[in-house]
Short mmCIF file of C-alpha atoms (C1' of nucleotides) in Angstrom, two decimals:
data_model
loop_
_atom_site.label_atom_id
_atom_site.label_comp_id
_atom_site.label_asym_id
_atom_site.label_seq_id
_atom_site.Cartn_x
_atom_site.Cartn_y
_atom_site.Cartn_z
CA MET A 1 69.19 68.18 87.26
CA ALA A 2 66.75 70.60 85.82
CA THR A 3 63.74 68.65 87.06
CA SER A 4 64.82 68.63 90.69
CA ARG A 5 64.90 72.36 90.83
CA PRO A 6 61.20 73.14 91.03
CA ARG A 7 60.88 70.36 93.57
CA LYS A 8 63.59 71.82 95.69
CA LYS A 9 62.03 75.20 95.29
CA ARG A 10 58.79 73.82 96.63
CA GLU A 11 60.53 72.24 99.57
CA THR A 12 62.27 75.43 100.57
CA TYR A 13 59.83 78.07 99.41
CA HIS A 14 57.03 75.72 100.25
CA HIS A 15 54.10 77.57 98.76
CA GLY A 16 52.29 79.10 95.91
CA ASP A 17 49.93 80.71 98.37
CA LEU A 18 51.60 81.24 101.71
CA SER A 19 49.26 84.08 102.54
CA ASN A 20 46.15 81.92 102.58
CA ALA A 21 48.02 79.03 104.17
CA LEU A 22 48.94 81.26 107.11
CA VAL A 23 45.36 82.43 107.62
CA ALA A 24 44.09 78.85 107.39
CA ALA A 25 46.69 77.64 109.89
CA ALA A 26 45.77 80.46 112.25
CA ILE A 27 42.08 79.59 112.11
CA ASP A 28 42.96 75.97 112.65
CA LEU A 29 44.94 76.88 115.76
CA LEU A 30 42.00 78.97 117.00
CA SER A 31 39.68 76.00 116.65
CA THR A 32 41.66 74.06 119.24
CA GLY A 33 43.34 76.69 121.43
CA ASP A 34 42.93 80.08 123.05
CA ALA A 35 43.17 83.36 121.20
CA GLU A 36 46.19 84.29 123.32
CA GLN A 37 48.20 81.31 122.12
CA LEU A 38 47.92 82.49 118.55
CA THR A 39 51.39 83.89 117.91
CA LEU A 40 53.13 84.79 114.69
CA ARG A 41 55.82 82.23 115.38
CA GLU A 42 53.37 79.45 116.17
CA ILE A 43 51.41 80.07 112.98
CA SER A 44 54.52 79.97 110.77
CA ARG A 45 55.74 76.88 112.60
CA ARG A 46 52.44 75.21 111.77
CA VAL A 47 52.85 76.02 108.09
CA GLY A 48 56.47 74.86 108.19
CA VAL A 49 58.04 78.16 107.29
CA ASN A 50 60.46 80.57 108.92
CA HIS A 51 58.58 83.11 110.99
CA ARG A 52 60.18 85.91 109.02
CA ALA A 53 58.39 84.72 105.87
CA VAL A 54 55.15 86.14 107.27
CA TYR A 55 56.42 89.64 106.64
CA ARG A 56 56.48 89.02 102.89
CA HIS A 57 52.70 88.83 102.97
CA PHE A 58 51.62 90.82 105.99
CA ALA A 59 52.94 94.10 107.29
CA ASP A 60 52.83 92.80 110.87
CA LEU A 61 50.98 90.45 113.19
CA THR A 62 48.00 92.78 113.36
CA ALA A 63 47.60 92.56 109.58
CA LEU A 64 47.58 88.78 109.75
CA LEU A 65 45.05 88.86 112.58
CA ALA A 66 42.92 91.24 110.52
CA ALA A 67 42.87 88.68 107.70
CA VAL A 68 41.86 86.04 110.23
CA ALA A 69 39.10 88.31 111.52
CA GLU A 70 37.90 88.97 107.96
CA GLN A 71 37.52 85.25 107.39
CA GLY A 72 35.56 85.05 110.63
CA TYR A 73 33.13 87.74 109.48
CA ARG A 74 32.64 85.91 106.19
CA GLN A 75 31.69 82.78 108.10
CA LEU A 76 29.47 84.73 110.47
CA LEU A 77 27.66 86.36 107.53
CA ILE A 78 27.03 82.96 105.96
CA ALA A 79 25.66 81.62 109.25
CA LEU A 80 23.38 84.60 109.70
CA GLU A 81 22.09 84.40 106.14
CA ALA A 82 21.47 80.69 106.52
CA SER A 83 19.45 81.29 109.67
CA LEU A 84 17.24 83.80 107.85
CA ALA A 85 16.76 81.40 104.96
CA GLY A 86 15.23 78.99 107.46
CA VAL A 87 12.48 81.45 108.48
CA LYS A 88 11.74 82.96 105.09
CA ARG A 89 8.01 83.41 105.49
CA ALA A 90 8.03 84.18 109.19
CA GLY A 91 7.27 87.55 110.75
CA PRO A 92 10.04 90.03 111.61
CA GLU A 93 10.02 88.98 115.27
CA LYS A 94 10.76 85.37 114.40
CA ARG A 95 13.43 86.40 111.93
CA VAL A 96 15.19 88.61 114.45
CA GLU A 97 15.02 85.81 116.97
CA ALA A 98 16.57 83.39 114.48
CA LEU A 99 19.32 85.91 113.80
CA ALA A 100 20.13 86.19 117.51
CA CYS A 101 20.29 82.41 117.91
CA ALA A 102 22.61 82.02 114.93
CA TYR A 103 24.83 84.87 116.13
CA VAL A 104 25.32 83.46 119.61
CA ALA A 105 25.74 79.92 118.28
CA PHE A 106 28.53 81.12 116.00
CA ALA A 107 30.34 82.78 118.90
CA LEU A 108 30.05 79.70 121.11
CA ASP A 109 31.13 77.37 118.31
CA ASN A 110 34.16 79.51 117.46
CA PRO A 111 35.09 81.15 120.76
CA ALA A 112 38.74 81.94 120.03
CA HIS A 113 38.00 83.11 116.50
CA TYR A 114 35.21 85.31 117.83
CA ARG A 115 37.63 86.84 120.31
CA ILE A 116 39.99 87.79 117.51
CA MET A 117 37.06 89.43 115.72
CA PHE A 118 35.86 91.40 118.74
CA GLY A 119 38.68 91.37 121.26
CA ARG A 120 41.29 93.91 120.32
CA ARG A 121 40.64 96.80 118.01
CA LEU A 122 42.55 95.74 114.90
CA ASN A 123 41.67 98.52 112.49
CA GLU A 124 42.64 101.44 114.69
CA ASP A 125 44.55 103.19 111.92
CA GLY A 126 42.10 102.24 109.16
CA ARG A 127 44.52 99.94 107.37
CA PHE A 128 42.00 97.22 106.65
CA PRO A 129 39.07 98.52 104.60
CA VAL A 130 37.99 94.98 103.70
CA LEU A 131 37.52 94.21 107.40
CA GLU A 132 35.49 97.36 107.82
CA ASP A 133 33.39 96.44 104.80
CA LEU A 134 32.57 93.01 106.19
CA VAL A 135 31.54 94.51 109.53
CA GLN A 136 29.34 96.86 107.57
CA GLN A 137 27.76 93.93 105.72
CA ALA A 138 26.84 92.36 109.06
CA TYR A 139 25.36 95.68 110.14
CA VAL A 140 23.31 95.94 106.95
CA LEU A 141 22.03 92.41 107.34
CA ILE A 142 20.58 93.29 110.75
CA ASP A 143 19.46 96.68 109.50
CA VAL A 144 17.34 95.15 106.73
CA GLU A 145 15.44 93.02 109.23
CA MET A 146 14.84 95.92 111.57
CA GLY A 147 13.77 98.11 108.65
CA ALA A 148 11.24 95.49 107.56
CA GLY A 149 9.78 95.28 111.07
CA ILE A 150 9.48 99.04 111.31
CA GLU A 151 7.91 99.40 107.87
CA GLN A 152 5.39 96.66 108.58
CA ARG A 153 4.58 98.51 111.79
CA ARG A 154 5.33 95.39 113.79
CA PHE A 155 8.26 97.07 115.55
CA ILE A 156 8.45 100.18 117.65
CA GLN A 157 8.67 103.33 115.52
CA ARG A 158 12.22 104.38 116.24
CA PRO A 159 15.34 105.05 114.18
CA ARG A 160 16.61 101.81 112.62
CA ARG A 161 20.09 102.59 113.88
CA GLU A 162 18.98 102.40 117.48
CA LEU A 163 17.25 99.08 116.99
CA VAL A 164 20.21 97.61 115.11
CA PHE A 165 22.68 98.57 117.83
CA ALA A 166 20.31 97.45 120.56
CA PHE A 167 19.99 94.07 118.89
CA TRP A 168 23.70 93.79 118.27
CA SER A 169 24.50 94.81 121.84
CA LEU A 170 22.18 92.18 123.21
CA ALA A 171 23.52 89.37 121.00
CA HIS A 172 27.17 90.33 121.38
CA GLY A 173 26.81 90.94 125.09
CA PHE A 174 25.21 87.58 125.71
CA ALA A 175 27.87 85.84 123.60
CA SER A 176 30.69 87.69 125.37
CA LEU A 177 29.41 86.96 128.84
CA ALA A 178 28.95 83.31 127.90
CA LEU A 179 32.52 83.17 126.57
CA VAL A 180 33.98 84.51 129.81
CA ALA A 181 31.67 82.12 131.67
CA ARG A 182 29.71 84.84 133.42
CA ILE A 183 26.71 83.12 131.90
CA ASN A 184 26.70 79.35 131.78
CA VAL A 185 25.11 78.01 128.62
CA LYS A 186 25.05 74.41 127.54
CA ARG A 187 25.70 74.34 123.82
CA THR A 188 22.59 72.26 123.14
CA LEU A 189 20.42 74.74 125.01
CA VAL A 190 21.68 77.86 123.29
CA GLU A 191 18.57 78.40 121.18
CA PRO A 192 15.95 78.29 123.93
CA TYR A 193 18.24 80.31 126.22
CA VAL A 194 18.81 83.00 123.62
CA ARG A 195 15.10 83.10 122.89
CA GLN A 196 14.42 83.78 126.56
CA ILE A 197 17.03 86.49 126.76
CA VAL A 198 15.81 88.17 123.60
CA ALA A 199 12.14 87.83 124.56
CA PRO A 200 11.68 91.09 126.50
CA PHE A 201 13.59 92.95 123.81
CA ILE A 202 11.42 91.54 121.04
CA THR A 203 8.28 92.21 123.03
CA GLY A 204 9.40 95.80 123.31
CA LEU A 205 10.11 96.16 119.61
CA MET B 1 74.73 103.30 162.65
CA ALA B 2 71.64 101.79 164.07
CA THR B 3 69.39 104.61 162.87
CA SER B 4 70.45 104.35 159.26
CA ARG B 5 69.41 100.77 159.09
CA PRO B 6 65.64 101.09 158.88
CA ARG B 7 66.15 103.89 156.36
CA LYS B 8 68.29 101.74 154.18
CA LYS B 9 65.79 98.97 154.50
CA ARG B 10 63.11 101.27 153.23
CA GLU B 11 65.20 102.34 150.29
CA THR B 12 65.91 98.82 149.20
CA TYR B 13 62.82 96.98 150.36
CA HIS B 14 60.83 100.02 149.54
CA HIS B 15 57.46 99.08 151.01
CA GLY B 16 55.30 98.14 153.85
CA ASP B 17 52.56 97.31 151.42
CA LEU B 18 53.99 96.31 148.09
CA SER B 19 50.91 94.28 147.28
CA ASN B 20 48.58 97.28 147.25
CA ALA B 21 51.21 99.48 145.63
CA LEU B 22 51.42 97.08 142.69
CA VAL B 23 47.65 97.03 142.22
CA ALA B 24 47.50 100.81 142.45
CA ALA B 25 50.33 101.19 139.93
CA ALA B 26 48.61 98.78 137.57
CA ILE B 27 45.33 100.70 137.74
CA ASP B 28 47.25 103.91 137.18
CA LEU B 29 48.84 102.45 134.06
CA LEU B 30 45.44 101.33 132.84
CA SER B 31 44.09 104.85 133.19
CA THR B 32 46.54 106.13 130.59
CA GLY B 33 47.34 103.13 128.40
CA ASP B 34 45.95 100.00 126.79
CA ALA B 35 45.23 96.80 128.66
CA GLU B 36 47.83 95.01 126.51
CA GLN B 37 50.64 97.26 127.71
CA LEU B 38 50.02 96.22 131.29
CA THR B 39 52.93 93.85 131.93
CA LEU B 40 54.34 92.47 135.13
CA ARG B 41 57.67 94.12 134.43
CA GLU B 42 56.15 97.49 133.64
CA ILE B 43 54.10 97.48 136.82
CA SER B 44 57.10 96.64 139.00
CA ARG B 45 59.20 99.26 137.19
CA ARG B 46 56.52 101.81 138.03
CA VAL B 47 56.69 100.92 141.70
CA GLY B 48 60.49 100.96 141.58
CA VAL B 49 61.01 97.37 142.49
CA ASN B 50 62.61 94.34 140.86
CA HIS B 51 60.06 92.47 138.81
CA ARG B 52 60.77 89.31 140.77
CA ALA B 53 59.43 90.98 143.92
CA VAL B 54 55.92 90.59 142.54
CA TYR B 55 56.09 86.85 143.16
CA ARG B 56 56.37 87.45 146.91
CA HIS B 57 52.81 88.75 146.86
CA PHE B 58 51.14 87.15 143.83
CA ALA B 59 51.43 83.62 142.52
CA ASP B 60 51.70 84.89 138.97
CA LEU B 61 50.63 87.68 136.64
CA THR B 62 47.08 86.35 136.48
CA ALA B 63 46.78 86.67 140.26
CA LEU B 64 47.89 90.30 140.08
CA LEU B 65 45.42 90.97 137.27
CA ALA B 66 42.70 89.32 139.33
CA ALA B 67 43.42 91.77 142.15
CA VAL B 68 43.23 94.60 139.62
CA ALA B 69 39.91 93.25 138.35
CA GLU B 70 38.58 92.97 141.92
CA GLN B 71 39.33 96.62 142.50
CA GLY B 72 37.49 97.39 139.26
CA TYR B 73 34.40 95.54 140.43
CA ARG B 74 34.47 97.43 143.71
CA GLN B 75 34.49 100.71 141.82
CA LEU B 76 31.78 99.49 139.47
CA LEU B 77 29.59 98.48 142.40
CA ILE B 78 30.00 101.90 143.96
CA ALA B 79 29.07 103.59 140.69
CA LEU B 80 25.99 101.41 140.25
CA GLU B 81 24.85 101.98 143.83
CA ALA B 82 25.36 105.71 143.44
CA SER B 83 23.22 105.74 140.30
CA LEU B 84 20.39 103.99 142.15
CA ALA B 85 20.65 106.42 145.02
CA GLY B 86 19.90 109.17 142.52
CA VAL B 87 16.54 107.64 141.53
CA LYS B 88 15.38 106.43 144.91
CA ARG B 89 11.69 107.10 144.53
CA ALA B 90 11.47 106.36 140.82
CA GLY B 91 9.74 103.34 139.28
CA PRO B 92 11.64 100.17 138.41
CA GLU B 93 11.92 101.17 134.74
CA LYS B 94 13.71 104.40 135.63
CA ARG B 95 15.95 102.62 138.08
CA VAL B 96 16.98 100.01 135.55
CA GLU B 97 17.62 102.74 133.03
CA ALA B 98 19.84 104.58 135.51
CA LEU B 99 21.71 101.36 136.18
CA ALA B 100 22.40 100.87 132.46
CA CYS B 101 23.66 104.42 132.06
CA ALA B 102 26.00 104.11 135.02
CA TYR B 103 27.27 100.75 133.82
CA VAL B 104 28.14 101.94 130.33
CA ALA B 105 29.58 105.20 131.65
CA PHE B 106 31.91 103.24 133.92
CA ALA B 107 33.15 101.11 131.01
CA LEU B 108 33.76 104.15 128.80
CA ASP B 109 35.49 106.04 131.59
CA ASN B 110 37.76 103.12 132.44
CA PRO B 111 38.15 101.28 129.12
CA ALA B 112 41.41 99.46 129.85
CA HIS B 113 40.37 98.55 133.38
CA TYR B 114 37.04 97.27 132.08
CA ARG B 115 38.90 95.09 129.57
CA ILE B 116 40.89 93.48 132.37
CA MET B 117 37.62 92.78 134.17
CA PHE B 118 35.85 91.26 131.16
CA GLY B 119 38.56 90.44 128.60
CA ARG B 120 40.30 87.25 129.55
CA ARG B 121 38.86 84.70 131.87
CA LEU B 122 41.00 85.13 134.97
CA ASN B 123 39.34 82.74 137.36
CA GLU B 124 39.39 79.66 135.15
CA ASP B 125 40.72 77.44 137.91
CA GLY B 126 38.69 79.05 140.69
CA ARG B 127 41.67 80.53 142.45
CA PHE B 128 40.07 83.87 143.22
CA PRO B 129 36.90 83.49 145.27
CA VAL B 130 36.91 87.19 146.17
CA LEU B 131 36.69 88.07 142.49
CA GLU B 132 33.80 85.67 142.06
CA ASP B 133 32.09 87.15 145.09
CA LEU B 134 32.32 90.68 143.72
CA VAL B 135 30.87 89.56 140.38
CA GLN B 136 28.08 87.95 142.37
CA GLN B 137 27.46 91.21 144.22
CA ALA B 138 27.01 92.99 140.89
CA TYR B 139 24.61 90.25 139.82
CA VAL B 140 22.59 90.60 143.01
CA LEU B 141 22.42 94.36 142.63
CA ILE B 142 20.76 93.95 139.23
CA ASP B 143 18.69 91.05 140.49
CA VAL B 144 17.13 93.11 143.27
CA GLU B 145 15.93 95.72 140.77
CA MET B 146 14.49 93.12 138.43
CA GLY B 147 12.83 91.36 141.33
CA ALA B 148 11.20 94.60 142.44
CA GLY B 149 9.86 95.23 138.94
CA ILE B 150 8.45 91.73 138.70
CA GLU B 151 6.86 91.85 142.14
CA GLN B 152 5.28 95.21 141.45
CA ARG B 153 3.92 93.69 138.23
CA ARG B 154 5.56 96.46 136.23
CA PHE B 155 7.85 93.99 134.46
CA ILE B 156 7.12 90.94 132.36
CA GLN B 157 6.40 87.87 134.51
CA ARG B 158 9.47 85.80 133.77
CA PRO B 159 12.26 84.25 135.84
CA ARG B 160 14.44 86.96 137.38
CA ARG B 161 17.52 85.18 136.11
CA GLU B 162 16.49 85.72 132.51
CA LEU B 163 15.84 89.39 133.01
CA VAL B 164 19.10 89.93 134.86
CA PHE B 165 21.16 88.29 132.14
CA ALA B 166 19.22 90.06 129.41
CA PHE B 167 19.92 93.37 131.08
CA TRP B 168 23.56 92.55 131.69
CA SER B 169 24.00 91.34 128.11
CA LEU B 170 22.57 94.54 126.75
CA ALA B 171 24.67 96.82 128.95
CA HIS B 172 27.87 94.83 128.56
CA GLY B 173 27.32 94.36 124.83
CA PHE B 174 26.80 98.04 124.25
CA ALA B 175 29.84 98.92 126.34
CA SER B 176 32.00 96.33 124.54
CA LEU B 177 30.96 97.41 121.07
CA ALA B 178 31.60 101.02 122.02
CA LEU B 179 35.07 100.11 123.34
CA VAL B 180 36.07 98.41 120.08
CA ALA B 181 34.54 101.35 118.23
CA ARG B 182 31.85 99.33 116.52
CA ILE B 183 29.51 101.87 118.04
CA ASN B 184 30.60 105.46 118.15
CA VAL B 185 29.52 107.22 121.31
CA LYS B 186 30.53 110.68 122.41
CA ARG B 187 31.17 110.57 126.12
CA THR B 188 28.82 113.47 126.83
CA LEU B 189 26.00 111.73 124.95
CA VAL B 190 26.29 108.38 126.67
CA GLU B 191 23.18 108.77 128.79
CA PRO B 192 20.70 109.66 126.04
CA TYR B 193 22.27 107.06 123.76
CA VAL B 194 22.03 104.30 126.34
CA ARG B 195 18.46 105.31 127.10
CA GLN B 196 17.59 104.86 123.43
CA ILE B 197 19.29 101.49 123.23
CA VAL B 198 17.64 100.26 126.39
CA ALA B 199 14.24 101.67 125.46
CA PRO B 200 12.83 98.69 123.51
CA PHE B 201 14.10 96.34 126.20
CA ILE B 202 12.47 98.31 128.98
CA THR B 203 9.26 98.63 127.01
CA GLY B 204 9.28 94.86 126.72
CA LEU B 205 9.88 94.30 130.41
"C1'" DA C 1 60.85 87.63 94.22
"C1'" DC C 2 60.80 84.89 98.17
"C1'" DC C 3 62.71 83.05 102.19
"C1'" DT C 4 66.28 82.58 106.07
"C1'" DG C 5 69.83 83.57 110.09
"C1'" DA C 6 71.39 86.22 113.53
"C1'" DA C 7 70.34 89.81 116.57
"C1'" DC C 8 67.52 93.07 119.40
"C1'" DA C 9 64.42 94.46 122.88
"C1'" DC C 10 60.84 92.82 125.06
"C1'" DC C 11 57.96 89.26 127.96
"C1'" DG C 12 56.66 85.73 132.28
"C1'" DT C 13 58.79 82.48 135.11
"C1'" DT C 14 62.40 79.46 137.59
"C1'" DC C 15 66.56 78.80 140.54
"C1'" DA C 16 69.86 80.10 143.56
"C1'" DA C 17 71.69 83.69 146.14
"C1'" DG C 18 71.99 88.05 148.97
"C1'" DT C 19 70.64 90.87 153.25
"C1'" DA D 1 61.00 87.54 155.53
"C1'" DC D 2 61.76 90.15 151.58
"C1'" DC D 3 64.11 91.33 147.57
"C1'" DT D 4 67.63 90.72 143.68
"C1'" DG D 5 70.71 88.69 139.64
"C1'" DA D 6 71.39 85.71 136.22
"C1'" DA D 7 69.29 82.60 133.17
"C1'" DC D 8 65.61 80.32 130.36
"C1'" DA D 9 62.24 79.89 126.89
"C1'" DC D 10 59.28 82.52 124.73
"C1'" DC D 11 57.57 86.81 121.82
"C1'" DG D 12 57.35 90.54 117.51
"C1'" DT D 13 60.33 93.01 114.67
"C1'" DT D 14 64.64 94.87 112.18
"C1'" DC D 15 68.82 94.27 109.23
"C1'" DA D 16 71.56 92.04 106.19
"C1'" DA D 17 72.22 88.09 103.61
"C1'" DG D 18 71.18 83.83 100.79
"C1'" DT D 19 69.05 81.58 96.41
#
DNA sequence: ACCTGAACACCGTTCAAGT
DNA sequence: ACCTGAACACCGTTCAAGT
């Protein structure tokens, strides 16, 4: 039976693209559970494959988590860009405010995924340049807004780097504290809450 | 041999205060290693006791980690109070700045311990009221400073709560990003760096 | 090439026993 | 009371084998 062979192959080998299937399954698990429950064995179980098969595509669990984090940064970048597109003709203050709202909303909508992105240090040995590049893209996105505000003399005249990190610290810090429930935010009230938190910062810009 | 009995007891039972010894051993491990390496079995090994002995004193690993986190908050509170004592006659801006520096310095000096305090949510089921109380004490400490600034009309006239969370977000966010190496801070340059990051916020207060 | 089975050294936790 | 031993169900990873 020559025709049954590819079928059987599919049933055992299961995939043309196991690599992406694993990342997708991991993200799916993150959407319903905690970041701690995301194990190599659980992910492969979800895909219906022996847990050893993971090692064909990823050097270790950290490499798989890095791919998951990369996907998270891609989604975050899209969300941030979308938020800026909504305030195209607004001043730099409004744009920065929109950015902060979108950032925190992303973290609260994808808490476990966000924890993978910012929880452990995944790229300690510099194995994942793509991950580093995506982080850099997020940095640049903020940097452009800060640069515009400085150039238009609407923001405080300070090195862009400082303002970018200050903004990022504020957004990430608020998101983190909300995720560990040190700050209690109702999802529907994220935007006004973030605006309040960011207000003194923006006033000081 | 009646005299050998208490001795033997000490050699096997090993402690009058196993509870505190476990917490101390855990903190000691955190001072040299990562937060992930801190396991129940490793801690008990360090104390020289069977790992099952832990369950005499703590309901589970989370309860032990909560005790470790509590100790961390006590140390953090002392560090924050000490920093305020150093700027007793200064204006509220300077005092808030000192607070931020001390906060970030604590996180960078005790990275693994800080991660236990702010990494996972330990008190999800409200089992550790002491932990919650210590967090509250930290909140109040910041709140008092913000309240003073508002009352003296040196800060923006907004609800204290907002300013406290904004400050905490900024300090915690900066510390977190530094710990995952998204921001690169040399330990000796923490203070000037934090001052720069906090500057626009304080200007806006 | 791609996947699996058995095994190893870990982990937190439970149960029943030892002193 | 306080601690231990053996066992259980997990985990990531290695080695050798299966198709």
